[in-house]
């Protein structure tokens, strides 16, 4: 019939048209930024490892440390423009880059009235004045942009009094002096760096009526007992006799005037008279030997300054709403070749290599990668904290992990990583595939395990991962936002040095030549850190399943529980407090973490639905958030992670429980102190049960 012929012709034409469309689809060249593969591409990973260039890192460092770049200084702003230029480069740039500015409260010494420390004779005359600046041994310590050594945020004042040596300035040091019958009222305390935080030295001193504090770097803490100044920089890595460590003495982090709010024009600012966390008495770092009495004149001033963060973004192809953050601060006290420019030099090289692949169209990550250069870190982690305050909800909902590389190379012996337990597996996987610098054919992992190791009941002998305190920009991400975080660096062989930190830390001797000649000649350790960080970034941004192993938290929880049982159990029983609920909560977590790991393993063997994978990945990503309780530690600003808050108690267990038991130990049952012990125990139990619930199948409410 005629209609059947017409129908047949129509179907044939449709089939030919469809075939043409299909053939045409595969014949048309793909756009440069086509979607990334579904999983980590090992060829791309190998390409990145090969292209990370030690010479380029060296040249980055030379430029970054060429001049002092104190936060908010003209040179600091020049580096903002350098980063923007690199990240907008048409051949090696990122998808986008921008700078955001915050108006924050910083502290500087007066240029008109320099801070001075004088030794006063019996008649009141000045016998000797301490040096105000460091010796200009390389021509880089005497420029106009080299800030005088000072204690940032210390108040102005001119106290005079007898000098009392107070060791590290810890509370027990001052109590020991009182025990010895030494009068502290109105004296000047001489303390050395280390032991407690900078600001805590002044706070502890003020409690005992001390009028002022001087802080010095003990050569025994950094110079391994050298006997001759000729053995110091520029002849070795050790600190010259005139070296003085600068630093912030602010006890909290973030802008002092806008706690928990971003330092933007619309935010409420605390009245300066009500700001807390500043040293209560004049404080000054010094270098010279002193007699008695001493006159201290501090003329620091507070100023509102603009400080910038710089963000560079590579947009994810499949999950653009999941962020892998990689950051380092930009500001330094002087030239800052090690701190922080060694980290920024790697940041620029990593972004160059990934940006080049991006511009060529050969790669785009599954998830978004955000590179960050934070401002004003040295004054109290200000740039990173303001960023987390401004984008709190967005970051909590979408951030997979935060990778921090601040001082990338302390020395050239071995890798050192600090982080939360779930990041352990991705760091181990990365370092097993990268060759360690130096002779031999060891991987970074195998070299690392020689220097820092622990015995794991699950894995046997493994490298030990340090915990995260508040020493760099990871602090607001882990403590405030509950984001799985890590800090990566190369460091020294602790069996060969007693150095508290690298010797020229925060001094005018932290220069390019110092790094080039003594810390990392050839920059192979910088390259090793770049490769480690680069591999971790790619594994987190490209892997189908997030390489975060939540079951590794079980070891930490079990060790905390055992410490509580062994060291606090009997004491708690005396006050009718049972650890039973805590035991049950840890066991619940262990079971749910193991079950989640099994579900992931099963799905990896098949062809899982993308939505299933997304739900599982969200469980892995959000686990860290479940340990947050913003009301757990009201006395600790920004600290809300119940596993990693500051621990002042001696028992290495859950910090809130350890601290509360330490305070309650000598009080009677029924006291407020023992009620706080019960509260802290409940906080931990609730957090662990919440964590276990988060790991269950999402349909199981």
Tab-separated table of C-alpha atoms in Angstrom, residues 44 50 72 178 212 215 229 286 297 304 346 360 379 381 386 488 511 516-517 526 551 568 618 625 635 644:
chain	number	residue	atom	x	y	z
A	44	UNK	CA	47.973	13.021	34.346
A	50	UNK	CA	57.458	15.254	36.107
A	72	UNK	CA	49.740	45.455	54.378
A	178	UNK	CA	57.256	32.694	94.554
A	212	UNK	CA	56.888	44.148	81.931
A	215	UNK	CA	61.627	37.619	75.656
A	229	UNK	CA	79.752	33.484	66.186
A	286	UNK	CA	65.547	41.352	72.993
A	297	UNK	CA	60.130	51.556	76.680
A	304	UNK	CA	43.512	49.731	60.860
A	346	UNK	CA	55.531	25.850	45.731
A	360	UNK	CA	45.872	23.013	26.901
A	379	UNK	CA	49.470	38.776	63.173
A	381	UNK	CA	45.918	33.888	61.104
A	386	UNK	CA	38.234	36.297	57.929
A	488	UNK	CA	52.874	19.379	54.778
A	511	UNK	CA	66.728	35.222	53.355
A	516	UNK	CA	69.803	28.367	48.835
A	517	UNK	CA	73.054	27.673	50.682
A	526	UNK	CA	60.986	21.875	47.894
A	551	UNK	CA	37.953	4.219	59.916
A	568	UNK	CA	41.123	8.809	84.889
A	618	UNK	CA	29.292	13.368	51.450
A	625	UNK	CA	31.830	18.384	61.103
A	635	UNK	CA	36.533	30.063	77.150
A	644	UNK	CA	41.432	18.643	68.854
